Coordinates of C-alpha atoms in Angstrom, one line a residue:
Chain A
M1 CA 133.5 12.8 80.9
L2 CA 129.7 11.5 79.1
R3 CA 129.3 9.3 77.2
I4 CA 127.0 8.0 75.1
E5 CA 127.5 4.8 73.2
N6 CA 125.2 4.1 70.3
I7 CA 121.2 4.2 71.8
S8 CA 118.6 3.2 70.8
K9 CA 114.7 4.6 71.4
T10 CA 111.3 3.8 70.4
F11 CA 108.0 5.0 71.4
N12 CA 105.3 3.4 70.2
A13 CA 106.8 -0.4 69.0
G14 CA 104.6 -2.1 67.2
T15 CA 102.0 0.4 66.5
V16 CA 101.0 2.6 63.8
N17 CA 102.4 5.7 65.7
E18 CA 106.1 3.6 65.8
K19 CA 108.5 6.1 65.7
R20 CA 112.7 5.5 66.4
A21 CA 113.5 8.4 67.3
V22 CA 116.7 8.3 68.5
S23 CA 118.4 5.3 66.6
G24 CA 122.6 4.2 66.9
L25 CA 124.0 7.8 68.1
S26 CA 127.1 7.6 70.3
L27 CA 128.9 11.1 71.3
H28 CA 131.6 11.6 73.7
L29 CA 131.9 15.2 75.3
E30 CA 134.9 16.6 77.1
P31 CA 135.6 17.8 80.3
G32 CA 133.8 21.5 79.6
D33 CA 132.7 21.4 75.7
F34 CA 130.2 23.6 75.3
V35 CA 127.9 22.6 72.4
T36 CA 125.0 23.6 70.2
I37 CA 122.5 21.2 68.8
V38 CA 120.4 21.8 65.8
G39 CA 118.2 20.2 63.5
S40 CA 114.7 19.1 62.0
N41 CA 111.2 19.3 63.7
G42 CA 111.0 15.5 65.1
A43 CA 115.2 14.7 64.3
G44 CA 115.6 13.7 68.1
K45 CA 116.7 15.9 69.7
S46 CA 114.3 16.5 72.7
T47 CA 114.9 13.4 72.8
L48 CA 118.5 12.7 73.1
F49 CA 118.3 15.4 76.5
H50 CA 114.7 12.9 77.4
A51 CA 117.6 10.0 76.8
V52 CA 120.9 11.5 78.5
A53 CA 118.2 13.1 81.2
G54 CA 116.9 10.0 82.4
G55 CA 112.8 10.5 82.1
F56 CA 113.0 7.1 79.6
Y57 CA 115.7 4.6 80.0
V58 CA 117.1 3.6 75.8
D59 CA 116.1 1.0 74.6
E60 CA 119.2 -0.1 73.7
G61 CA 122.7 0.8 74.6
S62 CA 124.8 2.2 77.2
I63 CA 125.0 6.3 78.7
T64 CA 128.2 6.9 81.5
L65 CA 128.8 10.1 83.1
D66 CA 132.1 10.9 84.5
G67 CA 133.3 6.8 84.6
K68 CA 129.8 6.5 86.1
D69 CA 127.7 4.1 84.0
I70 CA 123.8 5.3 85.0
T71 CA 122.1 4.2 81.9
F72 CA 119.8 3.0 84.0
V73 CA 120.0 5.4 87.1
P74 CA 116.1 6.5 88.0
E75 CA 115.9 9.8 86.5
Y76 CA 115.4 11.7 90.5
K77 CA 119.1 10.4 91.0
R78 CA 120.5 11.9 87.9
S79 CA 119.6 15.3 88.4
R80 CA 121.6 15.6 91.4
V81 CA 124.7 15.6 88.5
I82 CA 122.3 17.2 85.7
G83 CA 120.4 20.0 85.9
R84 CA 118.1 21.2 83.3
L85 CA 116.3 23.8 81.0
F86 CA 113.0 23.2 79.0
Q87 CA 111.9 25.7 76.4
D88 CA 108.5 26.2 78.9
P89 CA 110.0 28.5 81.1
L90 CA 107.0 27.5 83.6
R91 CA 108.1 24.0 84.0
G92 CA 111.4 24.3 86.3
T93 CA 109.7 27.0 89.2
A94 CA 107.2 25.9 91.9
P95 CA 104.4 29.2 91.1
H96 CA 103.1 29.5 94.1
M97 CA 107.0 28.4 96.3
T98 CA 108.7 32.0 96.7
I99 CA 112.2 32.6 95.2
E100 CA 113.3 31.7 98.3
E101 CA 111.5 28.2 99.1
N102 CA 111.6 27.5 95.1
L103 CA 116.6 28.1 95.3
A104 CA 116.3 26.1 98.2
L105 CA 114.5 23.2 96.0
A106 CA 117.5 23.4 94.1
Y107 CA 119.8 23.6 96.7
L108 CA 118.3 20.8 97.8
R109 CA 121.8 19.2 95.7
T110 CA 124.6 20.1 98.2
S111 CA 125.6 17.6 101.5
K112 CA 122.0 20.0 103.0
G113 CA 119.8 18.0 101.5
K114 CA 120.6 14.7 103.0
A115 CA 119.0 16.9 106.3
P116 CA 115.5 16.9 105.8
F117 CA 114.8 18.8 108.6
S118 CA 116.9 21.5 108.3
R119 CA 115.5 24.4 107.2
I120 CA 115.9 27.8 104.9
S121 CA 118.8 29.9 107.2
K122 CA 120.4 32.7 107.3
K123 CA 123.0 31.5 105.2
D124 CA 120.8 29.9 103.3
K125 CA 118.9 33.3 102.2
A126 CA 123.1 35.6 102.1
F127 CA 124.0 32.6 99.8
F128 CA 120.9 33.2 97.5
R129 CA 120.5 37.1 97.7
E130 CA 124.3 37.4 96.0
K131 CA 123.4 34.8 94.0
L132 CA 120.3 36.9 92.6
V133 CA 122.1 39.6 92.0
L134 CA 123.6 38.3 89.7
L135 CA 121.6 38.0 87.6
D136 CA 120.9 41.5 87.6
M137 CA 116.8 41.5 88.0
G138 CA 116.7 42.8 90.7
L139 CA 114.7 39.6 92.1
E140 CA 117.1 39.5 96.0
E141 CA 114.2 42.3 96.5
R142 CA 111.8 40.2 96.2
M143 CA 113.2 36.6 97.6
S144 CA 110.2 36.1 99.9
Q145 CA 107.4 36.3 96.8
P146 CA 105.9 33.9 94.7
V147 CA 107.4 32.6 91.7
G148 CA 104.2 32.7 89.7
L149 CA 104.1 36.8 90.1
L150 CA 107.7 36.9 87.5
S151 CA 107.8 37.3 84.4
G152 CA 109.1 35.0 81.5
G153 CA 112.1 35.5 81.3
Q154 CA 112.7 36.4 84.5
R155 CA 111.3 32.9 85.4
Q156 CA 113.6 31.0 83.2
A157 CA 117.1 33.1 85.0
L158 CA 115.8 31.9 88.4
T159 CA 115.6 28.0 86.3
L160 CA 119.0 28.7 85.1
L161 CA 120.0 29.7 88.8
M162 CA 118.2 26.9 90.5
S163 CA 120.2 24.5 88.1
T164 CA 123.6 25.8 88.2
I165 CA 123.3 26.4 91.9
V166 CA 125.8 23.4 93.4
P167 CA 127.1 23.2 89.7
P168 CA 125.8 20.4 87.7
K169 CA 127.7 18.3 85.8
V170 CA 126.1 18.6 82.8
L171 CA 123.7 21.2 81.7
L172 CA 121.4 20.3 79.4
L173 CA 118.7 23.0 77.6
D174 CA 116.5 22.5 75.2
E175 CA 115.4 25.8 73.6
H176 CA 115.2 27.6 76.9
T177 CA 115.2 30.8 74.8
A178 CA 112.0 30.5 72.5
A179 CA 109.8 31.2 74.2
L180 CA 111.0 34.3 75.7
D181 CA 111.0 37.8 73.7
P182 CA 113.8 39.3 72.1
G183 CA 115.2 41.5 74.9
A184 CA 115.1 38.7 77.6
A185 CA 116.9 35.5 75.6
E186 CA 119.7 37.4 74.7
K187 CA 119.7 38.3 78.1
I188 CA 119.2 34.0 79.3
L189 CA 121.9 33.4 76.6
A190 CA 124.4 36.1 77.9
L191 CA 123.9 34.4 81.3
T192 CA 124.5 30.5 80.5
K193 CA 127.2 31.4 78.8
E194 CA 128.4 33.9 81.9
I195 CA 127.9 31.2 83.6
V196 CA 128.7 27.7 81.2
A197 CA 132.2 30.1 81.6
A198 CA 132.0 30.4 85.4
E199 CA 132.0 27.2 86.2
H200 CA 133.3 25.6 83.7
I201 CA 130.1 23.3 83.0
T202 CA 129.9 21.1 80.3
C203 CA 127.2 21.7 78.1
M204 CA 124.6 20.6 75.4
M205 CA 122.0 23.1 74.0
V206 CA 119.8 23.2 71.8
T207 CA 118.6 26.1 70.0
H208 CA 117.0 27.1 66.7
N209 CA 119.4 29.7 66.2
M210 CA 122.0 29.1 63.2
N211 CA 123.2 31.9 64.0
Q212 CA 123.5 31.1 67.5
A213 CA 124.2 27.2 66.5
L214 CA 128.0 28.6 64.8
S215 CA 128.7 31.3 67.4
V216 CA 128.1 30.3 71.2
G217 CA 129.7 27.5 72.8
N218 CA 132.8 25.6 70.6
R219 CA 131.3 22.3 69.3
T220 CA 128.8 22.3 66.9
L221 CA 125.7 19.1 66.0
M222 CA 123.2 18.5 63.7
M223 CA 120.9 16.6 63.8
A224 CA 118.2 14.4 61.4
E225 CA 116.4 10.9 61.9
G226 CA 118.0 10.4 65.4
R227 CA 121.1 10.6 63.8
I228 CA 124.4 12.8 64.5
V229 CA 124.8 13.7 61.1
L230 CA 127.1 16.6 60.9
D231 CA 129.5 17.2 64.2
I232 CA 132.2 19.6 63.8
S233 CA 134.7 21.9 66.0
G234 CA 137.4 24.0 65.8
K235 CA 139.5 25.9 62.3
E236 CA 136.7 23.5 60.4
R237 CA 133.7 25.6 63.0
E238 CA 135.4 28.4 62.5
G239 CA 135.2 28.8 58.9
M240 CA 132.3 27.8 58.6
S241 CA 129.3 30.1 57.9
V242 CA 125.3 29.7 58.0
D243 CA 125.0 28.8 54.6
G244 CA 127.7 26.6 54.3
L245 CA 126.1 24.5 57.1
L246 CA 122.6 24.7 55.7
A247 CA 124.6 23.3 53.2
Q248 CA 126.2 20.6 54.8
F249 CA 123.2 19.6 55.8
K250 CA 121.4 18.4 53.1
E251 CA 124.2 17.3 51.6
R252 CA 123.7 14.5 54.4
A253 CA 120.3 14.5 56.2
G254 CA 119.6 14.3 52.2
R255 CA 117.3 16.5 52.0
A256 CA 117.0 20.5 52.9
L257 CA 116.5 21.7 56.8
D258 CA 112.2 21.4 57.1
N259 CA 112.6 23.5 60.1
D260 CA 110.5 26.3 60.2
R261 CA 111.2 27.7 62.8
I262 CA 115.4 27.8 61.5
L263 CA 114.2 29.5 58.2
L264 CA 112.2 32.2 60.1
S265 CA 115.0 32.9 62.4
R266 CA 117.7 33.5 59.6
Chain B
M1 CA 73.7 30.1 122.8
I2 CA 76.9 29.3 125.6
F3 CA 76.5 25.9 124.8
I4 CA 75.7 26.4 120.4
T5 CA 79.5 28.4 121.4
Q6 CA 80.9 25.4 123.2
T7 CA 79.7 22.4 120.9
A8 CA 80.8 24.5 117.5
L9 CA 84.5 25.8 119.0
E10 CA 84.6 21.7 120.6
L11 CA 83.6 20.3 117.2
G12 CA 85.2 22.5 114.3
F13 CA 88.7 22.1 116.8
M14 CA 88.6 19.0 116.7
Y15 CA 87.5 18.5 112.8
A16 CA 89.2 20.8 112.0
L17 CA 92.2 18.4 111.7
V18 CA 90.2 16.5 109.2
S19 CA 90.6 19.5 107.0
M20 CA 94.5 20.4 107.9
A21 CA 94.1 17.0 106.7
L22 CA 93.5 17.8 102.8
F23 CA 94.7 21.0 103.5
L24 CA 98.2 19.0 102.9
S25 CA 97.0 16.5 100.1
Y26 CA 94.6 18.3 98.0
R27 CA 95.3 21.7 99.2
V28 CA 99.7 20.8 99.1
L29 CA 99.5 17.3 97.3
D30 CA 97.3 17.9 94.3
I31 CA 95.5 15.1 94.8
A32 CA 92.2 14.5 96.4
D33 CA 92.8 11.1 98.9
L34 CA 89.6 9.4 99.2
T35 CA 91.9 7.5 102.3
T36 CA 89.9 9.9 104.5
D37 CA 86.6 8.5 105.0
G38 CA 88.5 4.7 106.3
S39 CA 90.8 6.6 108.0
F40 CA 88.9 8.4 110.6
V41 CA 87.0 5.2 111.3
L42 CA 90.1 4.1 112.3
G43 CA 91.8 6.3 114.4
M44 CA 87.9 6.4 116.3
A45 CA 88.1 2.4 116.3
V46 CA 92.2 2.6 117.3
S47 CA 91.5 5.4 119.7
V48 CA 88.3 3.6 121.6
S49 CA 89.8 -0.1 121.8
L50 CA 92.7 1.2 123.7
A51 CA 91.2 3.7 125.9
A52 CA 88.5 0.4 126.6
A53 CA 91.7 -1.4 127.0
G54 CA 92.7 1.0 130.0
H55 CA 95.7 2.5 127.8
P56 CA 93.6 6.4 126.8
F57 CA 96.9 8.1 126.3
L58 CA 98.7 5.1 123.9
A59 CA 95.5 5.2 121.9
V60 CA 96.0 8.7 119.8
P61 CA 99.3 7.6 118.4
A62 CA 98.9 4.8 117.9
A63 CA 95.2 5.5 116.3
M64 CA 98.1 8.5 114.1
L65 CA 100.6 5.2 113.3
A66 CA 97.5 3.0 112.0
G67 CA 96.1 6.3 109.5
A68 CA 99.9 6.7 108.2
A69 CA 99.6 3.1 107.7
A70 CA 96.2 3.5 105.4
G71 CA 98.5 6.8 103.5
F72 CA 101.1 4.9 103.1
V73 CA 98.7 1.9 101.3
T74 CA 97.0 4.3 98.6
A75 CA 100.6 6.5 98.1
F76 CA 101.9 2.9 97.8
L77 CA 99.1 2.1 95.0
Q78 CA 98.7 5.4 93.3
T79 CA 103.4 5.9 92.8
K80 CA 104.5 2.5 92.4
M81 CA 101.2 0.1 90.6
G82 CA 99.8 3.0 88.9
V83 CA 96.5 3.2 90.3
P84 CA 94.7 6.6 89.5
S85 CA 96.0 8.4 92.8
I86 CA 91.4 8.6 93.4
L87 CA 91.0 5.1 92.9
A88 CA 94.5 4.2 95.4
G89 CA 91.5 6.0 97.8
I90 CA 88.0 4.5 96.8
V91 CA 90.3 0.6 97.3
T92 CA 92.2 1.7 100.4
N93 CA 88.8 2.8 102.2
T94 CA 86.8 -0.2 101.0
G95 CA 89.2 -2.3 102.7
L96 CA 90.0 -0.2 106.0
Y97 CA 85.8 -1.4 106.7
T98 CA 87.4 -4.6 107.3
V99 CA 90.4 -3.3 109.2
N100 CA 87.7 -0.8 110.8
L101 CA 86.2 -4.1 112.1
M102 CA 88.8 -5.6 113.0
A103 CA 89.9 -3.1 115.3
M104 CA 86.5 -3.0 116.9
G105 CA 86.3 -6.5 118.5
W106 CA 84.6 -7.3 115.1
S107 CA 81.8 -5.5 116.1
S108 CA 80.0 -2.2 114.3
N109 CA 80.6 0.1 117.1
V110 CA 82.3 0.4 120.9
N111 CA 80.9 2.1 123.7
L112 CA 83.7 4.0 126.5
L113 CA 81.3 3.8 130.1
K114 CA 83.4 3.9 133.1
Q115 CA 86.6 4.3 131.6
E116 CA 89.4 7.0 131.9
T117 CA 89.3 9.0 128.2
I118 CA 92.5 11.7 127.5
F119 CA 89.4 14.1 128.4
S120 CA 88.5 12.8 131.7
L121 CA 92.0 12.8 132.6
F122 CA 92.5 16.1 131.5
K123 CA 89.2 17.2 133.6
K124 CA 91.2 16.2 136.7
T125 CA 93.8 18.7 136.1
G126 CA 91.0 21.5 136.7
I127 CA 92.7 23.4 133.7
G128 CA 90.0 25.0 132.6
G129 CA 87.3 24.6 134.0
G130 CA 83.9 23.8 132.7
W131 CA 86.3 24.2 129.0
Y132 CA 88.3 22.0 129.3
E133 CA 87.0 19.6 126.3
F134 CA 87.4 22.8 124.2
V135 CA 90.7 23.6 125.6
L136 CA 92.2 20.4 125.5
A137 CA 90.9 19.8 121.8
A138 CA 92.0 23.9 120.2
A139 CA 95.8 22.4 122.3
V140 CA 96.3 19.7 119.8
V141 CA 95.4 22.1 116.8
A142 CA 96.7 23.8 118.4
A143 CA 99.7 21.8 117.9
A144 CA 99.5 19.2 114.4
G145 CA 99.4 23.2 113.2
L146 CA 102.6 24.1 114.1
F147 CA 104.0 20.8 113.6
L148 CA 102.6 20.9 109.6
V149 CA 103.2 25.0 108.9
W150 CA 107.2 23.4 111.5
F151 CA 107.3 21.3 109.1
L152 CA 106.4 23.2 105.5
G153 CA 109.5 24.5 106.0
T154 CA 112.0 22.2 106.2
R155 CA 113.9 21.4 103.3
L156 CA 112.0 17.9 102.8
G157 CA 108.4 19.9 103.4
L158 CA 109.8 22.3 101.1
S159 CA 109.9 19.3 99.2
V160 CA 106.5 17.9 99.0
R161 CA 105.5 21.1 98.0
A162 CA 107.0 21.3 94.9
T163 CA 105.5 17.7 93.8
G164 CA 102.0 19.1 94.1
D165 CA 102.9 22.9 92.9
N166 CA 104.9 21.7 89.4
R167 CA 105.8 17.9 89.1
D168 CA 108.1 18.5 86.1
M169 CA 110.6 20.4 88.5
V170 CA 110.7 17.7 91.0
R171 CA 111.8 15.6 89.0
A172 CA 114.6 18.1 87.2
S173 CA 115.8 18.8 90.7
S174 CA 116.5 15.3 92.0
V175 CA 113.0 15.2 94.6
N176 CA 111.6 11.4 94.1
P177 CA 108.1 12.5 93.6
V178 CA 107.3 8.7 95.2
F179 CA 108.7 9.6 98.2
T180 CA 107.4 13.2 98.9
I181 CA 104.2 11.8 97.9
T182 CA 104.7 9.0 100.2
V183 CA 105.5 11.3 102.9
G184 CA 102.5 13.5 102.4
L185 CA 99.7 11.5 102.5
C186 CA 101.0 9.1 105.3
I187 CA 100.9 13.1 107.6
S188 CA 98.0 13.9 106.6
N189 CA 96.0 10.8 107.8
A190 CA 97.8 10.6 110.4
L191 CA 96.4 13.8 111.0
T192 CA 93.2 12.0 110.1
A193 CA 92.8 10.3 112.2
L194 CA 94.3 12.1 115.0
S195 CA 91.5 13.7 114.5
G196 CA 89.2 10.4 114.4
A197 CA 91.3 9.6 117.8
V198 CA 89.6 12.6 119.4
V199 CA 86.7 12.5 118.6
G200 CA 85.3 9.3 119.3
Q201 CA 87.7 9.3 123.3
L202 CA 84.8 13.3 123.6
Q203 CA 82.1 11.0 122.6
K204 CA 83.0 7.9 124.4
S205 CA 82.4 5.7 121.5
A206 CA 83.1 5.1 118.2
D207 CA 81.3 3.7 114.7
I208 CA 82.0 2.0 111.7
G209 CA 79.4 4.2 109.5
G210 CA 81.3 7.5 112.2
G211 CA 83.2 8.6 109.1
T212 CA 80.5 8.9 106.2
G213 CA 81.2 11.7 104.4
I214 CA 83.9 13.3 106.4
V215 CA 85.8 14.0 103.3
V216 CA 83.4 16.5 102.4
V217 CA 82.6 17.7 104.9
G218 CA 86.1 18.4 105.7
L219 CA 86.8 20.4 102.3
A220 CA 83.8 22.4 102.4
C221 CA 85.4 22.7 105.3
L222 CA 89.0 24.0 103.8
I223 CA 86.4 25.6 100.9
I224 CA 84.5 28.5 103.7
G225 CA 87.6 29.1 105.9
E226 CA 89.0 29.4 102.4
T227 CA 86.8 31.9 102.1
V228 CA 87.5 33.8 104.4
I229 CA 91.4 33.8 105.5
G230 CA 92.1 33.3 102.3
R231 CA 94.9 31.4 100.4
G232 CA 98.3 32.2 100.4
S233 CA 101.3 30.8 102.3
V234 CA 101.0 27.7 104.7
K235 CA 100.4 29.7 108.5
R236 CA 97.3 30.8 106.4
G237 CA 96.1 27.6 105.4
V238 CA 96.4 26.1 108.4
L239 CA 94.5 29.1 110.4
A240 CA 92.3 28.8 107.9
V241 CA 91.0 24.8 108.0
V242 CA 90.5 26.2 111.5
V243 CA 88.7 29.3 111.5
G244 CA 86.3 27.3 108.3
S245 CA 85.8 24.0 110.3
V246 CA 84.4 25.7 113.3
I247 CA 82.5 28.9 111.4
Y248 CA 81.1 25.1 109.9
R249 CA 80.0 23.3 112.8
F250 CA 78.6 26.5 114.0
I251 CA 75.8 26.7 110.9
Y252 CA 75.7 22.2 112.3
A253 CA 74.7 23.5 115.3
V254 CA 72.9 26.2 114.8
V255 CA 70.9 24.4 112.4
L256 CA 70.7 21.2 114.5
K257 CA 68.8 23.7 117.6
T258 CA 66.4 25.6 115.2
K259 CA 65.9 22.9 112.7
I260 CA 66.3 25.7 109.6
V261 CA 66.9 23.4 107.5
P262 CA 65.9 19.4 107.8
I263 CA 69.2 18.0 109.6
E264 CA 68.8 15.4 107.7
C265 CA 69.4 17.5 105.1
L266 CA 73.1 19.4 106.0
K267 CA 74.8 16.1 104.8
L268 CA 73.3 17.0 100.9
V269 CA 73.4 20.6 101.4
T270 CA 77.0 20.6 102.5
A271 CA 77.9 18.9 98.8
V272 CA 75.8 21.6 97.3
I273 CA 78.2 24.4 98.4
V274 CA 81.5 22.6 98.1
A275 CA 80.3 21.4 94.8
F276 CA 79.6 24.7 93.7
A277 CA 83.1 25.9 95.4
I278 CA 85.1 24.0 93.2
A279 CA 82.9 24.5 90.7
A280 CA 83.1 28.2 91.0
P281 CA 85.9 28.9 88.7
T282 CA 84.5 27.2 85.1
L283 CA 81.0 28.5 85.6
R284 CA 82.6 32.3 85.8
T285 CA 84.5 31.7 83.7
Y286 CA 81.1 30.3 81.2
A287 CA 79.9 33.2 82.4
A288 CA 81.8 35.7 80.7
L289 CA 82.1 33.8 77.8
R290 CA 78.0 33.5 77.5
K291 CA 78.3 37.2 78.5
R292 CA 80.2 38.0 75.7
I293 CA 78.1 35.9 73.2
W294 CA 75.1 38.6 74.3
A295 CA 77.1 40.9 74.2
A296 CA 78.2 40.5 70.8
S297 CA 74.7 39.2 69.1
R298 CA 73.6 42.4 70.2
K299 CA 75.7 44.1 68.5
K300 CA 75.3 42.7 65.1
G301 CA 71.5 42.7 65.1
G302 CA 71.2 46.9 65.8
R303 CA 73.9 46.8 62.7

């Protein structure tokens, strides 16, 4: 499915601020994998996502998706098959455009996107409405309102819908519930699990919630200093506790987990 | 009074195309496109030169094409070459000065004497009577406005709008911002050139200095229109620029006639209006903060 082979990325190379964000990282995902990722601040989680999504090209190594080498495919082309949600719910939607227009934009990834002068049809509207109903937020009644009027949780739900309305091959969730209030966060996580399961999307999720890291998905990764230091799944994962996970981290990374938000969220 | 109204309506509609172009570049794409001055004169030069050569109709699409080419250069500089967007416009604008002279046969102005223009040909059809110039200008603006509203509702148009609204999101939804910025600037400069083309044929002349400050005037019209009509949908925006442009030209005509303000001062007045209108949100925030600080200091003093 997704094969990341030995990738490295250094920022500000040759300056005092040189930072090797990801170093010699390899990761293979099976179709339908739902991987959760935890790690310290600056462990390279977001850099890994950026590398996969194409925000920059890696310095070394290669990335293959479904047998196709995408190492040097530009970001906007990768986004046809890679969906992405950020922590900031404002990043995923266009505030001055209506809900309907935002969805139409996301729908560009389909074959319809190749007809640049086509307009939003009645059929499209009915389809969008049907999808919005699944979010259970009443957004289907507000389709012609600008997205800027929605709450953070509603915007993140809409972004989730937009990135999965055409099921992507890989969905990258970068702490996509961290900036929401607890109720909304829970709702978005439930929706995420529902949609990912229904569409069999291969998924990676960064989280700072250790319980979530073990309970959601089928595989857990821990990152430190640009590497994967722990990769557990199956029986080993089932038997793992949060304390066990922290102990493992200390052992493998050589120091305690210093992500303050992780510690606070325990 | 009728004369003033008629002039204001004619010019208002014709220059509304510039504001429409700025609505697309400045409001929709969020790019301050300073190519505007140059592409207005380019449209004028191409249009009048071709009309002088006996092709008044061909002149209009040719002028638009030339404008689109100018927009393409600006877009290329900022998307592919990493030139900051404002500088890209200035660079193209400077280069256009020479191109414009060339389009006018290396002369600083071209005049139409007895040659036909789209206006003189339209007059012969008898439509509109004494208002034929206004009717034709209004028809051109209506066509351009309808096109813009239609275009911004298509999938490509939605991508252009999203590029100006949230660039992060655009890249994550398989839209290439390089392409959408290029398309947007080509269309906006084609509209600016169309304005120049129509104005040139109406005045029966093109002048190398004819576009000086037109970008600020266009912005003034845009802001006046948005103040009167309000902001929101694309339809409202397109209507606003036409209304704003007519109001501006009406004020202009009244000033010209009554000389309340010396006509030489009008550009300065326009610049001041635009500066204040764009600065308004910042000034408002600052005033509110000052007020709070003042209230707080009074409270402390009273204790």
